[in-house]
Amino acid sequence: MTIQTIIKNAIKRLENEGKLLTPDFYAEAFCKEASLAKMSVEDCSHVEKYKSSLNKDFQKELEQYRIKTMSEFVRFLIGKLNRTNQSVCSESLEAQILFTKRLLQVVSELHNKEASSLAKKSITLIDSNPSVAQVEQFRQLWTNFITTYDNSFLQKIGIKNKEDLKASIEALDLSSLSKDAFVSDTTTFHKVASLLVSSLVPSIASSVNDKIADMSEKIRRKPELLSSASIENEIKEVIKLRIALDKESLKEMIESLDGVLDKLSVRLIEMIERSDKSTVEIEGIKKELEKYNEEGEKSKENFKTAHKKLYTLALALESSTKDLSSDLNEHNDQVKKLSKRIEKLEKELDEARAESKEDFLTKLYNKRALDEFLGVKEAEFNRHGHNYTIVMLDIDHFKSVNDKYGHGAGDLVLSAFAKILKQEVRTVDIVGRFGGEEFMAILCETDSEGAVVFAEKVRKHIEKAKFMYKNERITVTVSAGLSERQSNISLDSTIKNADENLYKAKNNGRNQVVSK
């Protein structure tokens, strides 16, 4: 099937459905005919093209609503915009920022296995793109941990500076623990030994070094060794080893934290960039995040600096998120106003189309207007006996004009033909475009003979006229069929007989007028 056949079928579809030949109606009819013909046309696949770029949920909704045209697609998107919840983005940002604060607060303690385990689970959670409820649940777990955590056991072994275990332990004077004191109070001796063994266990590292394990077992079996001056250096070496293990574990944790921050940075930047308004503050936050990524290695060695920087960024993001939320609310109001304006304009356009009686191309009366005039003439005939004749005119071989010269030439021929009709009719007569290349003339107080005279004048005028398109003459002729009301039993039979006479003229060779 050719594209010309599809065009013809589309026009016939509009005629059968009683629709005007407007761009929207024509595009819809054309795409339906192209689909029936199983022909792929790019202009008919815009909805499918844009549909594939949406997420699966939107695609399912489009199928449920049976969205087929671009007009329906645009209205669907407008409806979605009107129902969008602008607080989702803001709530997600606030939840992730608060979650990060708690994470940094707990990790800063740096001497508990439970914290390490919970941190790893939290990292896994963030990697899974969690919901606000999931983030809030883990934030509460971190809050519970930091609230119930007890590090008073460090004071029992004389460690007062909990932020620097190495310095505190090195400051301990183990030589002051005299042998007599330990012997005189065996219970105290064992308690000190037990506490010392506990302090040798890495607070962050998940495993114990063999050397540390050997020293712990040695002290546990023989607490009195603590009174020996020779054991002091061994204990210091083991403590240094324990600290080294914690440092290594801490390094791994911060590397994991770096990964979390990288992902968080990317997500925050993406969310920020979705805003139509890019403020100076937002640009500054983006630069800070990029700078932190570049200085990742340094941040691993200076956790406090990283914590402070992230805390500052979090505060800035909270402020920017509020501004972003305000902008979204403002834009939402504008979208609602535009949507109402569009609905009003569409309604006015529909009303204008419904009220219009003029064909947009030929400037003659359209089929709707012709039907109204026929109703008036029929009423005059029934009441006063005023006779009239219907003349149906059809341009010969109009399809070949479109095929050979293009639709631009076809539109020119239709417009020129309409002007000639206006010239030949009287002021009391009515002419209009009945559909496609077919026209109707309603001749008042005119019998068949007078109608034949009129139709012949039009036919000869068309035959002699020069239809020029791009410096090339197009030969045009017209066929006509007519029927007098007085010779028929009803208006419908008058139209039917005029149409049948038109087809007789077509079948008899065209370019002629048939009245019987």
Coordinates of C-alpha atoms in Angstrom, one line a residue:
M1 CA 0.0 0.0 0.0
T2 CA 1.4 3.5 -0.9
I3 CA 1.4 6.6 1.2
Q4 CA -1.1 8.2 -1.2
T5 CA -3.6 5.4 -0.5
I6 CA -3.2 5.9 3.2
I7 CA -3.8 9.6 2.8
K8 CA -6.9 8.9 0.8
N9 CA -8.2 6.4 3.3
A10 CA -7.5 8.8 6.2
I11 CA -9.6 11.5 4.5
K12 CA -12.4 9.0 3.9
R13 CA -12.2 8.0 7.5
L14 CA -12.8 11.6 8.5
E15 CA -15.7 11.9 6.2
N16 CA -17.3 8.7 7.5
E17 CA -16.8 9.9 11.1
G18 CA -18.2 13.3 10.3
K19 CA -15.0 15.1 11.4
L20 CA -13.5 18.2 10.0
L21 CA -10.2 18.0 8.1
T22 CA -8.2 19.7 10.8
P23 CA -4.5 19.0 11.4
D24 CA -5.2 17.1 14.6
F25 CA -8.0 15.0 13.3
Y26 CA -6.1 14.3 10.0
A27 CA -3.0 13.2 11.9
E28 CA -5.0 10.8 14.1
A29 CA -6.8 9.3 11.1
F30 CA -3.6 9.1 9.1
C31 CA -1.8 7.2 11.9
K32 CA -4.7 4.8 12.3
E33 CA -4.7 4.0 8.5
A34 CA -0.9 3.6 8.5
S35 CA -1.2 1.2 11.4
L36 CA -3.9 -0.9 9.6
A37 CA -1.6 -0.9 6.5
K38 CA 1.2 -2.1 8.8
M39 CA 3.4 0.8 7.5
S40 CA 5.9 2.4 9.9
V41 CA 5.7 6.2 9.8
E42 CA 8.0 8.2 12.0
D43 CA 5.4 11.0 12.7
C44 CA 3.1 8.3 14.1
S45 CA 5.6 6.8 16.5
H46 CA 6.4 9.9 18.7
V47 CA 4.4 8.5 21.6
E48 CA 6.1 5.1 21.5
K49 CA 9.5 6.9 21.2
Y50 CA 9.0 9.1 24.3
K51 CA 7.2 6.3 26.1
S52 CA 10.4 4.1 26.0
S53 CA 12.3 6.8 27.9
L54 CA 10.0 6.7 30.9
N55 CA 10.3 4.3 33.8
K56 CA 8.3 1.0 33.8
D57 CA 5.6 2.3 36.1
F58 CA 4.8 5.2 33.8
Q59 CA 4.8 2.9 30.8
K60 CA 2.3 0.6 32.5
E61 CA 0.0 3.6 33.2
L62 CA 0.3 4.7 29.5
E63 CA -0.9 1.3 28.5
Q64 CA -3.7 1.3 31.0
Y65 CA -5.0 4.7 29.8
R66 CA -4.5 3.6 26.2
I67 CA -2.5 6.7 25.3
K68 CA -2.1 6.8 21.5
T69 CA -1.7 10.5 20.4
M70 CA 0.7 13.2 21.4
S71 CA -2.2 15.3 22.7
E72 CA -3.2 12.5 25.1
F73 CA 0.5 12.0 26.0
V74 CA 0.9 15.7 26.9
R75 CA -2.3 15.8 29.0
F76 CA -1.1 12.6 30.8
L77 CA 2.3 14.3 31.7
I78 CA 0.5 17.5 32.8
G79 CA -1.7 15.4 35.1
K80 CA 1.4 13.7 36.5
L81 CA 3.0 17.1 37.2
N82 CA 0.0 18.3 39.0
R83 CA 0.0 15.3 41.3
T84 CA 3.7 15.3 42.0
N85 CA 4.7 15.4 45.7
Q86 CA 7.4 18.0 46.0
S87 CA 8.4 17.0 49.6
V88 CA 9.8 13.6 48.6
C89 CA 13.2 15.0 47.4
S90 CA 13.5 17.2 50.5
E91 CA 12.6 14.4 52.9
S92 CA 15.1 12.1 51.3
L93 CA 17.9 14.6 51.6
E94 CA 17.2 15.4 55.2
A95 CA 17.1 11.8 56.2
Q96 CA 20.4 11.0 54.5
I97 CA 22.1 14.0 55.9
L98 CA 20.9 13.2 59.5
F99 CA 21.9 9.5 58.9
T100 CA 25.5 10.6 57.9
K101 CA 25.8 12.8 61.0
R102 CA 25.0 9.9 63.3
L103 CA 27.4 7.6 61.3
L104 CA 30.3 10.0 61.8
Q105 CA 29.5 10.6 65.4
V106 CA 29.6 6.9 66.2
V107 CA 32.7 6.0 64.1
S108 CA 34.6 8.8 65.8
E109 CA 34.6 6.6 69.0
L110 CA 36.8 4.1 67.1
H111 CA 37.0 1.3 69.6
N112 CA 34.0 -0.9 69.4
K113 CA 33.2 -4.0 67.2
E114 CA 29.5 -3.3 67.3
A115 CA 30.1 0.1 65.8
S116 CA 32.2 -1.5 63.1
S117 CA 29.5 -4.1 62.3
L118 CA 26.7 -1.5 62.2
A119 CA 28.8 0.8 60.0
K120 CA 29.3 -2.0 57.4
K121 CA 25.6 -2.8 57.4
S122 CA 24.8 0.9 56.9
I123 CA 27.1 1.0 54.0
T124 CA 25.3 -1.9 52.4
L125 CA 22.0 -0.1 53.1
I126 CA 23.1 3.1 51.3
D127 CA 24.4 1.0 48.3
S128 CA 20.9 -0.5 48.0
N129 CA 19.3 3.0 47.4
P130 CA 17.1 2.8 50.5
S131 CA 13.8 4.4 51.2
V132 CA 13.3 7.2 53.8
A133 CA 11.8 4.7 56.2
Q134 CA 14.8 2.4 56.0
V135 CA 17.3 5.3 56.5
E136 CA 15.3 6.5 59.5
Q137 CA 15.4 2.9 61.0
F138 CA 19.2 2.7 60.8
R139 CA 19.6 6.3 62.1
Q140 CA 17.6 5.1 65.2
L141 CA 20.0 2.1 65.6
W142 CA 23.0 4.5 65.6
T143 CA 21.2 6.8 68.1
N144 CA 20.5 3.8 70.4
F145 CA 24.1 2.7 70.2
I146 CA 25.7 6.1 71.0
T147 CA 23.1 6.6 73.8
T148 CA 23.8 3.3 75.5
Y149 CA 27.6 3.0 74.9
D150 CA 29.7 2.9 78.0
N151 CA 33.4 3.5 77.9
S152 CA 34.0 3.8 81.6
F153 CA 36.1 0.7 81.6
L154 CA 39.0 2.7 80.3
Q155 CA 39.1 4.7 83.5
K156 CA 39.5 1.5 85.5
I157 CA 43.0 1.0 84.1
G158 CA 44.0 4.7 84.6
I159 CA 43.2 5.9 81.0
K160 CA 41.8 9.4 81.3
N161 CA 42.3 10.7 77.7
K162 CA 39.9 8.5 75.8
E163 CA 40.6 10.3 72.5
D164 CA 44.3 9.2 72.5
L165 CA 44.7 5.7 73.9
K166 CA 48.3 5.5 72.8
A167 CA 49.4 8.6 74.8
S168 CA 47.4 7.5 77.8
I169 CA 48.9 4.0 78.0
E170 CA 52.5 5.2 77.4
A171 CA 52.0 7.5 80.3
L172 CA 51.2 4.7 82.7
D173 CA 54.0 3.9 85.2
L174 CA 53.9 0.1 85.3
S175 CA 57.1 0.0 87.4
S176 CA 55.2 1.6 90.3
L177 CA 53.2 -1.6 90.7
S178 CA 55.4 -3.2 93.4
K179 CA 55.6 -6.9 93.9
D180 CA 54.7 -6.5 97.6
A181 CA 51.5 -4.7 96.7
F182 CA 50.4 -7.4 94.3
V183 CA 51.3 -10.2 96.7
S184 CA 49.5 -8.5 99.6
D185 CA 46.3 -8.2 97.6
T186 CA 46.0 -11.2 95.2
T187 CA 42.5 -10.2 94.2
T188 CA 43.5 -6.7 93.1
F189 CA 46.5 -8.2 91.2
H190 CA 44.2 -10.5 89.2
K191 CA 41.8 -7.6 88.5
V192 CA 44.6 -5.4 87.1
A193 CA 45.9 -8.3 85.0
S194 CA 42.4 -8.9 83.6
L195 CA 41.9 -5.3 82.8
L196 CA 45.3 -5.1 81.1
V197 CA 44.5 -8.2 79.0
S198 CA 41.1 -6.5 78.0
S199 CA 42.9 -3.3 77.0
L200 CA 45.2 -5.3 74.7
V201 CA 42.3 -6.5 72.6
P202 CA 42.0 -4.3 69.6
S203 CA 38.8 -2.1 69.9
I204 CA 38.4 -1.7 66.2
A205 CA 40.2 -4.5 64.5
S206 CA 38.2 -7.7 64.1
S207 CA 41.1 -10.1 64.7
V208 CA 43.9 -10.4 67.3
N209 CA 47.5 -10.7 66.3
D210 CA 49.4 -13.8 67.5
K211 CA 51.9 -11.8 69.5
I212 CA 49.1 -10.0 71.3
A213 CA 47.3 -13.3 72.0
D214 CA 50.5 -14.8 73.4
M215 CA 51.1 -11.8 75.7
S216 CA 47.5 -11.8 76.9
E217 CA 47.6 -15.6 77.7
K218 CA 51.0 -15.1 79.5
I219 CA 49.6 -12.4 81.8
R220 CA 46.3 -14.2 82.3
R221 CA 48.2 -17.3 83.6
K222 CA 50.8 -15.5 85.6
P223 CA 49.5 -12.1 86.8
E224 CA 52.6 -11.7 89.0
L225 CA 54.7 -11.1 85.9
L226 CA 53.3 -7.5 86.0
S227 CA 55.7 -6.8 88.9
S228 CA 58.7 -7.6 86.7
A229 CA 60.5 -4.6 85.1
S230 CA 61.4 -6.7 82.1
I231 CA 57.7 -7.2 81.1
E232 CA 57.0 -3.4 80.8
N233 CA 58.8 -3.1 77.4
E234 CA 57.1 -6.2 76.1
I235 CA 53.7 -4.8 77.1
K236 CA 54.5 -1.4 75.5
E237 CA 55.4 -3.2 72.2
V238 CA 52.2 -5.2 72.3
I239 CA 50.2 -2.0 73.0
K240 CA 51.9 -0.4 69.9
L241 CA 51.0 -3.5 67.9
R242 CA 47.4 -3.3 69.1
I243 CA 47.2 0.4 68.1
A244 CA 48.7 -0.4 64.7
L245 CA 46.0 -3.1 64.2
D246 CA 43.3 -0.5 65.1
K247 CA 44.9 2.0 62.8
E248 CA 44.8 -0.4 59.9
S249 CA 41.2 -1.4 60.6
L250 CA 40.4 2.3 60.9
K251 CA 42.0 3.0 57.6
E252 CA 39.8 0.3 56.0
M253 CA 36.7 1.7 57.6
I254 CA 37.5 5.2 56.4
E255 CA 38.1 3.8 52.9
S256 CA 34.7 2.3 53.0
L257 CA 33.3 5.6 54.4
D258 CA 35.0 7.3 51.4
G259 CA 33.0 5.1 49.1
V260 CA 29.8 6.0 50.9
L261 CA 30.6 9.7 50.7
D262 CA 31.4 9.4 47.0
K263 CA 28.0 7.8 46.3
L264 CA 26.3 10.3 48.6
S265 CA 28.1 13.2 46.9
V266 CA 27.0 12.0 43.4
R267 CA 23.4 11.6 44.6
L268 CA 23.3 15.0 46.3
I269 CA 24.8 16.7 43.2
E270 CA 22.2 14.9 41.0
M271 CA 19.4 16.0 43.2
I272 CA 20.7 19.6 43.3
E273 CA 21.1 19.8 39.5
R274 CA 17.5 18.8 39.0
S275 CA 16.5 22.2 40.4
D276 CA 15.9 24.9 37.7
K277 CA 17.7 27.4 39.9
S278 CA 21.4 27.0 40.5
T279 CA 22.3 29.4 43.3
V280 CA 25.8 30.5 44.4
E281 CA 25.4 28.4 47.6
I282 CA 24.6 25.2 45.7
E283 CA 27.6 25.8 43.4
G284 CA 29.8 26.2 46.4
I285 CA 28.5 22.9 47.9
K286 CA 29.2 21.1 44.7
K287 CA 32.8 22.4 44.6
E288 CA 33.3 21.4 48.2
L289 CA 32.1 17.8 47.4
E290 CA 34.5 17.6 44.4
K291 CA 37.3 19.0 46.5
Y292 CA 36.7 16.4 49.2
N293 CA 36.9 13.6 46.6
E294 CA 40.2 14.9 45.3
E295 CA 41.6 15.0 48.8
G296 CA 40.4 11.5 49.7
E297 CA 43.8 10.2 50.7
K298 CA 44.5 13.0 53.1
S299 CA 41.0 12.6 54.6
K300 CA 41.8 9.0 55.5
E301 CA 44.6 10.2 57.7
N302 CA 42.8 13.1 59.3
F303 CA 39.3 11.8 60.3
K304 CA 38.5 14.8 62.4
T305 CA 39.0 17.1 59.4
A306 CA 36.8 15.0 57.3
H307 CA 34.1 14.9 60.0
K308 CA 34.2 18.7 60.4
K309 CA 34.0 19.2 56.6
L310 CA 31.1 16.9 56.2
Y311 CA 29.3 18.4 59.1
T312 CA 29.6 21.8 57.5
L313 CA 28.5 20.5 54.1
A314 CA 25.5 18.8 55.8
L315 CA 24.4 22.2 57.3
A316 CA 24.8 23.9 54.0
L317 CA 22.8 21.2 52.3
E318 CA 20.0 21.6 54.8
S319 CA 19.8 25.2 54.0
S320 CA 20.0 24.7 50.3
T321 CA 17.4 21.9 50.5
K322 CA 14.9 24.3 52.1
D323 CA 15.6 26.8 49.3
L324 CA 15.1 24.1 46.7
S325 CA 11.8 23.0 48.3
S326 CA 10.6 26.6 48.2
D327 CA 11.6 26.9 44.5
L328 CA 9.7 23.7 43.7
N329 CA 6.6 24.9 45.5
E330 CA 6.8 28.2 43.6
H331 CA 7.3 26.4 40.3
N332 CA 4.4 24.0 41.1
D333 CA 2.1 27.0 41.5
Q334 CA 3.2 28.3 38.1
V335 CA 2.7 24.8 36.5
K336 CA -0.9 24.7 38.0
K337 CA -1.6 28.2 36.6
L338 CA -0.3 27.2 33.2
S339 CA -2.3 24.0 33.3
K340 CA -5.5 25.9 34.0
R341 CA -4.7 28.3 31.2
I342 CA -4.1 25.4 28.8
E343 CA -7.3 23.8 29.8
K344 CA -9.2 27.1 29.2
L345 CA -7.5 27.6 25.8
E346 CA -8.3 24.0 24.8
K347 CA -11.9 24.5 25.8
E348 CA -12.1 27.8 23.9
L349 CA -10.5 26.1 20.8
D350 CA -13.1 23.3 20.9
E351 CA -15.9 25.8 21.2
A352 CA -14.5 27.8 18.3
R353 CA -14.2 24.7 16.2
A354 CA -17.7 23.7 17.0
E355 CA -19.1 27.1 16.2
S356 CA -17.1 27.5 13.0
K357 CA -19.0 27.2 9.7
E358 CA -16.2 28.0 7.4
D359 CA -13.8 25.5 5.7
F360 CA -10.2 26.5 6.8
L361 CA -8.7 26.0 3.3
T362 CA -11.3 27.1 0.8
K363 CA -13.1 29.7 3.0
L364 CA -16.4 28.3 1.8
Y365 CA -19.1 26.9 4.0
N366 CA -18.2 23.6 5.6
K367 CA -20.4 20.5 5.8
R368 CA -21.8 21.5 9.1
A369 CA -23.0 24.8 7.7
L370 CA -24.3 23.1 4.5
D371 CA -26.4 20.7 6.7
E372 CA -27.9 23.7 8.5
F373 CA -28.7 25.6 5.3
L374 CA -30.3 22.4 3.8
G375 CA -32.5 22.2 6.9
V376 CA -33.6 25.8 6.4
K377 CA -34.3 25.3 2.7
E378 CA -36.3 22.1 3.4
A379 CA -38.4 23.9 5.9
E380 CA -39.1 26.7 3.3
F381 CA -40.1 24.0 0.8
N382 CA -42.5 22.3 3.1
R383 CA -44.1 25.5 4.3
H384 CA -44.1 27.7 1.3
G385 CA -43.3 25.4 -1.6
H386 CA -40.0 27.2 -2.4
N387 CA -38.2 24.9 -4.8
Y388 CA -34.4 24.4 -4.8
T389 CA -31.8 22.2 -6.6
I390 CA -28.8 20.5 -5.2
V391 CA -25.6 20.4 -7.4
M392 CA -22.8 18.1 -6.4
L393 CA -19.4 18.9 -8.0
D394 CA -16.2 16.8 -7.9
I395 CA -12.8 17.7 -9.2
D396 CA -11.7 15.1 -11.7
H397 CA -8.5 13.1 -11.1
F398 CA -7.7 15.1 -8.0
K399 CA -5.7 12.3 -6.5
S400 CA -3.3 12.3 -9.5
V401 CA -2.7 16.0 -9.0
N402 CA -1.6 15.3 -5.4
D403 CA 0.5 12.4 -6.6
K404 CA 2.2 14.3 -9.4
Y405 CA 2.6 17.8 -8.0
G406 CA 2.3 17.3 -4.2
H407 CA -0.3 18.3 -1.6
G408 CA 0.7 22.0 -2.0
A409 CA -0.6 21.9 -5.6
G410 CA -3.7 20.1 -4.4
D411 CA -4.5 22.8 -1.9
L412 CA -3.9 25.5 -4.5
V413 CA -6.4 23.8 -6.9
L414 CA -9.0 23.5 -4.2
S415 CA -8.7 27.2 -3.2
A416 CA -8.8 28.3 -6.9
F417 CA -11.8 26.1 -7.6
A418 CA -13.6 27.6 -4.6
K419 CA -13.0 31.2 -5.9
I420 CA -14.5 30.2 -9.3
L421 CA -17.6 28.8 -7.6
K422 CA -18.1 32.1 -5.6
Q423 CA -17.9 34.0 -8.9
E424 CA -20.5 31.9 -10.7
V425 CA -23.2 31.7 -8.0
R426 CA -25.8 34.3 -7.2
T427 CA -25.9 36.0 -3.8
V428 CA -29.0 34.0 -2.8
D429 CA -27.3 30.7 -3.6
I430 CA -25.1 28.7 -1.2
V431 CA -21.9 26.9 -2.0
G432 CA -19.6 24.9 0.3
R433 CA -17.1 22.2 0.6
F434 CA -18.9 18.9 1.2
G435 CA -15.7 16.9 1.9
G436 CA -12.3 16.3 0.2
E437 CA -12.5 17.5 -3.4
E438 CA -16.3 17.4 -3.4
F439 CA -18.4 20.5 -3.3
M440 CA -22.1 21.3 -3.0
A441 CA -24.2 24.2 -4.4
I442 CA -27.7 24.9 -3.1
L443 CA -29.5 26.9 -5.8
C444 CA -32.6 28.7 -4.4
E445 CA -35.8 28.9 -6.5
T446 CA -34.1 27.0 -9.3
D447 CA -35.2 24.0 -11.3
S448 CA -33.1 21.3 -13.0
E449 CA -32.7 23.3 -16.2
G450 CA -31.5 26.4 -14.4
A451 CA -29.1 24.2 -12.4
V452 CA -27.7 22.6 -15.6
V453 CA -27.0 26.1 -16.9
F454 CA -25.1 27.0 -13.7
A455 CA -23.2 23.7 -13.6
E456 CA -22.1 24.1 -17.3
K457 CA -20.9 27.6 -16.6
V458 CA -18.7 26.3 -13.8
R459 CA -17.5 23.3 -15.8
K460 CA -16.5 25.5 -18.8
H461 CA -14.9 28.1 -16.5
I462 CA -12.8 25.4 -14.8
E463 CA -11.8 23.8 -18.2
K464 CA -10.5 27.1 -19.5
A465 CA -8.9 28.3 -16.3
K466 CA -5.1 28.2 -15.9
F467 CA -4.1 26.5 -12.7
M468 CA -0.4 27.4 -12.2
Y469 CA 1.9 25.8 -9.7
K470 CA 5.6 26.5 -9.7
N471 CA 5.5 27.8 -13.2
E472 CA 3.7 24.7 -14.5
R473 CA 0.1 24.6 -15.6
I474 CA -2.2 21.9 -14.1
T475 CA -5.1 20.8 -16.3
V476 CA -8.2 20.6 -14.2
T477 CA -11.8 19.5 -15.0
V478 CA -14.9 19.0 -13.0
S479 CA -17.9 16.6 -13.1
A480 CA -21.3 17.5 -11.7
G481 CA -24.5 15.8 -10.8
L482 CA -27.7 17.5 -9.7
S483 CA -31.3 16.8 -8.5
E484 CA -34.3 19.1 -8.1
R485 CA -36.2 19.0 -4.7
Q486 CA -39.6 19.1 -6.4
S487 CA -38.8 15.8 -8.2
N488 CA -38.0 13.9 -5.0
I489 CA -39.9 12.7 -2.0
S490 CA -37.5 14.0 0.6
L491 CA -34.3 15.9 1.2
D492 CA -32.3 12.7 1.6
S493 CA -33.5 11.3 -1.7
T494 CA -32.6 14.7 -3.4
I495 CA -29.0 14.5 -2.1
K496 CA -28.8 10.8 -2.9
N497 CA -30.0 11.3 -6.6
A498 CA -27.6 14.3 -7.0
D499 CA -24.7 12.1 -5.7
E500 CA -25.7 9.2 -8.1
N501 CA -25.8 11.6 -11.0
L502 CA -22.4 12.8 -10.1
Y503 CA -21.1 9.3 -10.3
K504 CA -22.8 8.8 -13.6
A505 CA -20.8 11.8 -14.9
K506 CA -17.6 10.3 -13.5
N507 CA -18.3 6.9 -15.1
N508 CA -19.3 8.4 -18.5
G509 CA -15.9 10.0 -18.9
R510 CA -15.9 13.0 -16.5
N511 CA -15.9 16.7 -17.4
Q512 CA -19.7 16.7 -17.8
V513 CA -23.0 17.5 -16.1
V514 CA -25.7 14.9 -15.5
S515 CA -29.2 15.7 -14.3
K516 CA -31.0 12.4 -14.9

